[in-house]
Short mmCIF file of C-alpha atoms in Angstrom, two decimals:
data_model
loop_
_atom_site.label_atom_id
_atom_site.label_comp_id
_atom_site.label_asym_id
_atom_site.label_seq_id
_atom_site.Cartn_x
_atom_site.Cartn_y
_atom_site.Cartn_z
CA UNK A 1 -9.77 -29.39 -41.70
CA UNK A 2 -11.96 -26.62 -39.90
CA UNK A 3 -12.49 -28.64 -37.00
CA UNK A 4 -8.63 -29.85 -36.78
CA UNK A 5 -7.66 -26.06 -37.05
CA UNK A 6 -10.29 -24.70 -34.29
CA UNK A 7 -8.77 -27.81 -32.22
CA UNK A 8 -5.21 -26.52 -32.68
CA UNK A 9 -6.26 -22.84 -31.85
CA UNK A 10 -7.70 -23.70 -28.60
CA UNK A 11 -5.06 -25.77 -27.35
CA UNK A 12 -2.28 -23.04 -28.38
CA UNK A 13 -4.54 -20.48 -26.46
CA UNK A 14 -4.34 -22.83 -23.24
CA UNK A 15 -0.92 -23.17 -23.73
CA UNK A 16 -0.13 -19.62 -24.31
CA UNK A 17 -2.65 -19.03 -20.85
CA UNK A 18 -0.70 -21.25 -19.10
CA UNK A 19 2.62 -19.55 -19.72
CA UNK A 20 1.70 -15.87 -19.89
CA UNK A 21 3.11 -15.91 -16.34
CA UNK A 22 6.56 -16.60 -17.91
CA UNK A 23 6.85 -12.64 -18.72
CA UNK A 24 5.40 -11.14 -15.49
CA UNK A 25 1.76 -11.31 -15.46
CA UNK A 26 -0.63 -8.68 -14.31
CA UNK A 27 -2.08 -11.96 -12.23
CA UNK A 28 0.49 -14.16 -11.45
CA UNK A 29 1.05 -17.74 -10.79
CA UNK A 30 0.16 -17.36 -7.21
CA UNK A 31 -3.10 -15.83 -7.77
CA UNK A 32 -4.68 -18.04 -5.23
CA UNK A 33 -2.85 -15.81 -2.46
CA UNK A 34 -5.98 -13.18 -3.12
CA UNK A 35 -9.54 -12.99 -2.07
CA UNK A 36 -12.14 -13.93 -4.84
CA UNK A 37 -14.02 -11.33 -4.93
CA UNK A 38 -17.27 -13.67 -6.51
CA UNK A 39 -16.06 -15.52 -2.88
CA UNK A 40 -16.44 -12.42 -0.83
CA UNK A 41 -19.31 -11.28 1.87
CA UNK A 42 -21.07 -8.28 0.41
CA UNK A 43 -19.34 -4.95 1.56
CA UNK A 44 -20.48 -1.53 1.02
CA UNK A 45 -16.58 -0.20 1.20
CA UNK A 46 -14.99 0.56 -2.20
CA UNK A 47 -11.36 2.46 -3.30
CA UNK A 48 -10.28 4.03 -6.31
CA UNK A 49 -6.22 4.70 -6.43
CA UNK A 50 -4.54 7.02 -9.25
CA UNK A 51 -1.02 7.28 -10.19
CA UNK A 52 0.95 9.65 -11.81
CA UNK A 53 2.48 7.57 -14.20
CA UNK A 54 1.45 4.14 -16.63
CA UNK A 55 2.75 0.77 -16.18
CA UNK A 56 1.18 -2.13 -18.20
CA UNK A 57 2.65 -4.42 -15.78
CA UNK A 58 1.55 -2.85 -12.39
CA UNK A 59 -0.21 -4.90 -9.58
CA UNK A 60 -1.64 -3.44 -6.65
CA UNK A 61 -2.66 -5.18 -3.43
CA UNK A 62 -4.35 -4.06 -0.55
CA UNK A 63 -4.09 -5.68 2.52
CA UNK A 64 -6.40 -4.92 6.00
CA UNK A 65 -4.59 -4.56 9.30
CA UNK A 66 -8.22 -5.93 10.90
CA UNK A 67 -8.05 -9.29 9.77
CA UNK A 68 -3.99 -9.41 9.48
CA UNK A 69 -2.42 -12.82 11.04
CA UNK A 70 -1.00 -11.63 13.71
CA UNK A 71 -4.23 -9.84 14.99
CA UNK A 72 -7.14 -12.64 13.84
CA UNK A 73 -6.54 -16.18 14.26
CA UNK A 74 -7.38 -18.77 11.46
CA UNK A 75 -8.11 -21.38 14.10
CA UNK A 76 -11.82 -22.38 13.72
CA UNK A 77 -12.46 -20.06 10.81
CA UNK A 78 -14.26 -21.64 7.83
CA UNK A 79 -12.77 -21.58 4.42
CA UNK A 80 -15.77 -18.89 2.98
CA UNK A 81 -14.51 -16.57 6.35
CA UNK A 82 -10.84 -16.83 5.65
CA UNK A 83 -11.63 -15.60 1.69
CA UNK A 84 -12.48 -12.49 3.58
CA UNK A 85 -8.79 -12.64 5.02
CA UNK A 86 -6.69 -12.44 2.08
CA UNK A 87 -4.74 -9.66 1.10
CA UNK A 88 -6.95 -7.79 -2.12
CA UNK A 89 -5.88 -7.56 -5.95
CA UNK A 90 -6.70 -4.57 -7.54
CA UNK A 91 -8.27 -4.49 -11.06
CA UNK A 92 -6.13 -1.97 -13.20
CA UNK A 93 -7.82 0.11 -15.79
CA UNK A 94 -5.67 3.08 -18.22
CA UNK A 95 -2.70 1.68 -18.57
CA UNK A 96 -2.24 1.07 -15.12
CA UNK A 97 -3.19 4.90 -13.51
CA UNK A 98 -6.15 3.55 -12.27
CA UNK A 99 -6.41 0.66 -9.19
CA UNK A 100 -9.85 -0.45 -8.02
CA UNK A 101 -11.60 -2.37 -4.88
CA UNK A 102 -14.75 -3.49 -4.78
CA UNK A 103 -16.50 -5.13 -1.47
CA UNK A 104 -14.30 -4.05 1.26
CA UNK A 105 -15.44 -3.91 4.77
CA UNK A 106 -14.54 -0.84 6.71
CA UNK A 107 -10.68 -1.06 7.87
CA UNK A 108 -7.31 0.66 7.23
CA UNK A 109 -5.53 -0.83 4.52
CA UNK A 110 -2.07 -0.13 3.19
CA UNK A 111 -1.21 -1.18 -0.71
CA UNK A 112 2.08 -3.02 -2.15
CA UNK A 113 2.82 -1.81 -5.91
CA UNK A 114 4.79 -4.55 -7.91
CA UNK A 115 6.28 -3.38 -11.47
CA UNK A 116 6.88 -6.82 -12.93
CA UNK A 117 8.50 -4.77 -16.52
CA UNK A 118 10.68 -2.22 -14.55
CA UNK A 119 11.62 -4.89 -11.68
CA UNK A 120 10.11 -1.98 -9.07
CA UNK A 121 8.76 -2.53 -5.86
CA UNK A 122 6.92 -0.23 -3.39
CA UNK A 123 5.12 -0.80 -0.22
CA UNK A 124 3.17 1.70 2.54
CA UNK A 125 2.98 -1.22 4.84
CA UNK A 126 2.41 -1.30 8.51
CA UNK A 127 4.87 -4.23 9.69
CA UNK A 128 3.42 -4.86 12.73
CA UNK A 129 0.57 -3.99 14.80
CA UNK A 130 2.31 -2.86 17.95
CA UNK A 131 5.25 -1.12 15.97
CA UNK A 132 5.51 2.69 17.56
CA UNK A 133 7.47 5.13 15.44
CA UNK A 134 7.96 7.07 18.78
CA UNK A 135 9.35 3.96 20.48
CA UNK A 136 11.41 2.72 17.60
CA UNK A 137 14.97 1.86 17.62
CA UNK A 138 17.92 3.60 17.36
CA UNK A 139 19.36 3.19 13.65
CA UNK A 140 22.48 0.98 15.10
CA UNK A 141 20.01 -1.25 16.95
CA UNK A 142 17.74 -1.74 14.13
CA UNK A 143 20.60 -2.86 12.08
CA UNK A 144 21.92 -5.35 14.71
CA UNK A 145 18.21 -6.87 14.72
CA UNK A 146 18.15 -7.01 11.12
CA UNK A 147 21.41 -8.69 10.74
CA UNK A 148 20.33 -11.13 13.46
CA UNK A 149 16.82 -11.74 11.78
CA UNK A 150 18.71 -12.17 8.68
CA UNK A 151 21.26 -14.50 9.77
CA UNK A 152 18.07 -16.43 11.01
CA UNK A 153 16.57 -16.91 7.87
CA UNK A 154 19.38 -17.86 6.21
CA UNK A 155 20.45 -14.81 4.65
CA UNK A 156 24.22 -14.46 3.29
CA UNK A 157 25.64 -17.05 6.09
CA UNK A 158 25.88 -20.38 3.59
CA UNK A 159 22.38 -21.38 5.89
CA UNK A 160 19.58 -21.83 2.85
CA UNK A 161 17.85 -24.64 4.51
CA UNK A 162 16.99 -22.10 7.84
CA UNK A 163 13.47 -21.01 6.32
CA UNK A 164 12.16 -21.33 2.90
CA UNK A 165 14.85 -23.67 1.69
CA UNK A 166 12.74 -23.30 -2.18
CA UNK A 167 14.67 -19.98 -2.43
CA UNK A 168 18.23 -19.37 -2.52
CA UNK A 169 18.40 -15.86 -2.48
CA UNK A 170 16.79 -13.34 0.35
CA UNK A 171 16.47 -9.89 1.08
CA UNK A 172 15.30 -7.87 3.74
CA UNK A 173 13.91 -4.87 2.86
CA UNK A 174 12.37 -3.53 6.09
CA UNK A 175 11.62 -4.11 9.56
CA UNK A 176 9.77 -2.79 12.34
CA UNK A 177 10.76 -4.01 15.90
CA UNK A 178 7.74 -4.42 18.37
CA UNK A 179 9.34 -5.56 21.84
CA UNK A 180 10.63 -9.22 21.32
CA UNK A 181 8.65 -9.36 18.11
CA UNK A 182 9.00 -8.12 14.36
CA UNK A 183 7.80 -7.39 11.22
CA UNK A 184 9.77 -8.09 8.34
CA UNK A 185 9.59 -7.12 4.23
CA UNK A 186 11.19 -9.98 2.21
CA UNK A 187 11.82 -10.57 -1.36
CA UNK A 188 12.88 -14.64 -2.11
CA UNK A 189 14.29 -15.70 -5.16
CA UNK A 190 14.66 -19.20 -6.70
CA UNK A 191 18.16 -18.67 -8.92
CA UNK A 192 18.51 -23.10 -9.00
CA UNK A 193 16.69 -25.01 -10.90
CA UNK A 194 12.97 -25.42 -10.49
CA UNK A 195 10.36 -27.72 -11.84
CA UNK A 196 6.81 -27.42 -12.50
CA UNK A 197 4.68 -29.94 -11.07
CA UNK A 198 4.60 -31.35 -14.69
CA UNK A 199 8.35 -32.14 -13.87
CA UNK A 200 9.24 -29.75 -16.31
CA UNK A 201 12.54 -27.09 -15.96
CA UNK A 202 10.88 -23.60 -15.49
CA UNK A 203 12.74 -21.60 -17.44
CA UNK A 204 12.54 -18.38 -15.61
CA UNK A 205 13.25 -17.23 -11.81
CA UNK A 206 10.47 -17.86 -9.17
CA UNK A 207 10.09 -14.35 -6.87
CA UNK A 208 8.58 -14.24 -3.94
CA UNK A 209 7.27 -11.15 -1.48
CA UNK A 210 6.22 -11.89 2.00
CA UNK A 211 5.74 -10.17 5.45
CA UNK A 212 7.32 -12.85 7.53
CA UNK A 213 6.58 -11.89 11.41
CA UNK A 214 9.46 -13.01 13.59
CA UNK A 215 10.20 -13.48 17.56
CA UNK A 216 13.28 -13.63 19.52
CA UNK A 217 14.27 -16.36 21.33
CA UNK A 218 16.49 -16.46 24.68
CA UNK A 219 19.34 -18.56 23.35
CA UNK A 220 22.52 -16.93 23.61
CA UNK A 221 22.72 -16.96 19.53
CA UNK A 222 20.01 -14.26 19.10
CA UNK A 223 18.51 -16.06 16.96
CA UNK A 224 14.67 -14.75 15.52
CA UNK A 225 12.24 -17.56 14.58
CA UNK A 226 9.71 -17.37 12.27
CA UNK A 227 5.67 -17.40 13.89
CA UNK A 228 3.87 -16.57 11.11
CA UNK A 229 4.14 -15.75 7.49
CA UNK A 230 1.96 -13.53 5.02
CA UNK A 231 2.44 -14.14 1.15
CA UNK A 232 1.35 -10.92 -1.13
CA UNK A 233 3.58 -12.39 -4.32
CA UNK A 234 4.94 -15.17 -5.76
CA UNK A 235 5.63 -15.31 -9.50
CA UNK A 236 7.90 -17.03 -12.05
CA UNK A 237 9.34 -13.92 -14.57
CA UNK A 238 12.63 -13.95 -16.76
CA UNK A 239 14.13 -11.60 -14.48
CA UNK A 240 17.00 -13.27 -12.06
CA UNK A 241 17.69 -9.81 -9.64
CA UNK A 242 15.95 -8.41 -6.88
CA UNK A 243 12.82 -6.02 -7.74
CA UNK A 244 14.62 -2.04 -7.11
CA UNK A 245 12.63 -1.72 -3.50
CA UNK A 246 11.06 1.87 -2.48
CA UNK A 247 9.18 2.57 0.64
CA UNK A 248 5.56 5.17 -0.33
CA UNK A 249 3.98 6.81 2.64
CA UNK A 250 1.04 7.90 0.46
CA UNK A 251 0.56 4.06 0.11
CA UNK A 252 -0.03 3.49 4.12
CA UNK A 253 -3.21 4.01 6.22
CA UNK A 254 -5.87 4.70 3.82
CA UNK A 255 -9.08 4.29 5.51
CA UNK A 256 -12.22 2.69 3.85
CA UNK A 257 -15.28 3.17 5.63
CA UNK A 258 -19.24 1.94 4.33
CA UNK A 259 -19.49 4.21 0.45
CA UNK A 260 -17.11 4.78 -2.27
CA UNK A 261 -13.35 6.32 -1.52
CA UNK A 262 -11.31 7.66 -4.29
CA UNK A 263 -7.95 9.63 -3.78
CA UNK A 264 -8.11 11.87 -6.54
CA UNK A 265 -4.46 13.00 -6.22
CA UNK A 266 -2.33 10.81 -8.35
CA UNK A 267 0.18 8.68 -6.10
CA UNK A 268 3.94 9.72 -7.12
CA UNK A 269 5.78 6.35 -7.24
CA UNK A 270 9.84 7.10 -7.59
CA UNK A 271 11.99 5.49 -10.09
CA UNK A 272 15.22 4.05 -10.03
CA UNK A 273 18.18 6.69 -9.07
#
C-alpha cells in the first residue's frame, strides 16, 4: 500500500510539473529559448536588478546587443557557442524585487519584464542596431511604416497565414526604423484551438513575444518581409488578451563589464492607467 501510494505521489507531482505552465509560470513552456547557464563559458560579468514593487509572477530577461542576430551570424557556430547567444533568464529572489545574472561576458544588455498575474509587459529594448534617435522618423512616417509592417505580417487585414500562421492574433508594440530595415516588438496570440504534441486540446491561450527584424522590399505594395526573428517568450496561460505593454528607459543600456554590477536604485515599473 506504501509503495502504491509513493507511486501515485510521484506521478501526480510530474503531472502537476508538467502543467504548472497552465497558470503562468515563472519558467515557462519555452524555457529552451534561454541560455543554460550549467551550458555557459565562464564569465566574470554579473547583475543584480531591484524593483520597487513584488510580483510572484515576474520574469526578467536580459538580452546582449553583442551577440544579437542581426549583428553575429549563427552560420558555422557550434551548438556550445550559440548557448552563449541566447537571450538570459533571471533568477528572482523576494518576491520578485530582486533579478540576478550570473556569467555574463562584458556587453550592454537591455531587460524585458513579463508579469504573467497582472498581464504586464515592459521592455528597455534597443530594436535595432543602427536605429538613431536623432535620425528617427517623423511620428506620421513611423505610423505609415508600422501599418505597412503590420499589414505584412498579417495584422488586422483577414491575412493570418503571412507570418506565424500558429497565431491568430498580433500586435505591434514598437518599432524602430533603420534605413530600409526595422526592428519590431510583437506580442502573438493563439485564440483557436491548439494541441499539445500529446494531441491533447490545451486549454489555455499560447502567447508569444518576439523582436521580429523586418526589410522593405521594392514592390509597389510596400510590403516588409521578415529576415530574422528573436523569441524572448512563449507561454501557454489562461489569459486570452494582450499583456498591458509599457516601454522602461531604466531597463535599456545597462552595461556589464568583468566584476559584479548591482543597481541599487529600485526600477519603478508603471501600472495599468
Amino acid at each position: 500500500m506504501k509503495n502504491m501510494l509513493t507511486k501515485w505521489l510521484a506521478c501526480v507531482l510530474v503531472c502537476c510539473g508538467g502543467m504548472a505552465w497552465c497558470g503562468g509560470s515563472v519558467v515557462p513552456v519555452g524555457g529552451y529559448l534561454y541560455a543554460n547557464e550549467k551550458k555557459l563559458d565562464d564569465a566574470k560579468g554579473s547583475l543584480e536588478v531591484h524593483f520597487a514593487t513584488p510580483s510572484p509572477r515576474r520574469m526578467v530577461i536580459a538580452l546582449g546587443r553583442k551577440y544579437r542576430k542581426t549583428r553575429t551570424s549563427r552560420d558555422g557556430t557550434t551548438e556550445e557557442q550559440r548557448e552563449n547567444f541566447k537571450p538570459r533568464l533571471a533568477r528572482m529572489s523576494q518576491n520578485g524585487t530582486v533579478a540576478s545574472f550570473t556569467k555574463m561576458p562584458p556587453d550592454y544588455y537591455d531587460l524585458v519584464v513579463i508579469e504573467s498575474q497582472d498581464m504586464m509587459l515592459y521592455d528597455g529594448l534597443r530594436l535595432h542596431d543602427e536605429f538613431s534617435e536623432e535620425e528617427k522618423p517623423s511620428a506620421d512616417k513611423l505610423k505609415e511604416y508600422t501599418e505597412q509592417i503590420a499589414k505584412s505580417l498579417g495584422i488586422g487585414h483577414g491575412l493570418i497565414g503571412r507570418w506565424e500562421q500558429f497565431f491568430d492574433e498580433k500586435r505591434i508594440n514598437r518599432v524602430e526604423p533603420a534605413g530600409r530595415q526595422a526592428g519590431v516588438f510583437l506580442q502573438q496570440m493563439r485564440l483557436g484551438e491548439a494541441l499539445a504534441e500529446s494531441g491533447a486540446k490545451l486549454q489555455g491561450c499560447v502567447h508569444s513575444i518576439d523582436v521580429v527584424w523586418v526589410e522593405q522590399t521594392t514592390d509597389a505594395e510596400h510590403t516588409w518581409q521578415v529576415i530574422n526573428r528573436q523569441q524572448l517568450y512563449r507561454d501557454e496561460i489562461s489569459s486570452r488578451a494582450f499583456f498591458t505593454y509599457r516601454y522602461v528607459d531604466a531597463l535599456h543600456g545597462i552595461r556589464v563589464g568583468t566584476r559584479a554590477k548591482v543597481l541599487h536604485e529600485p526600477i519603478v515599473l508603471p501600472k495599468a492607467d
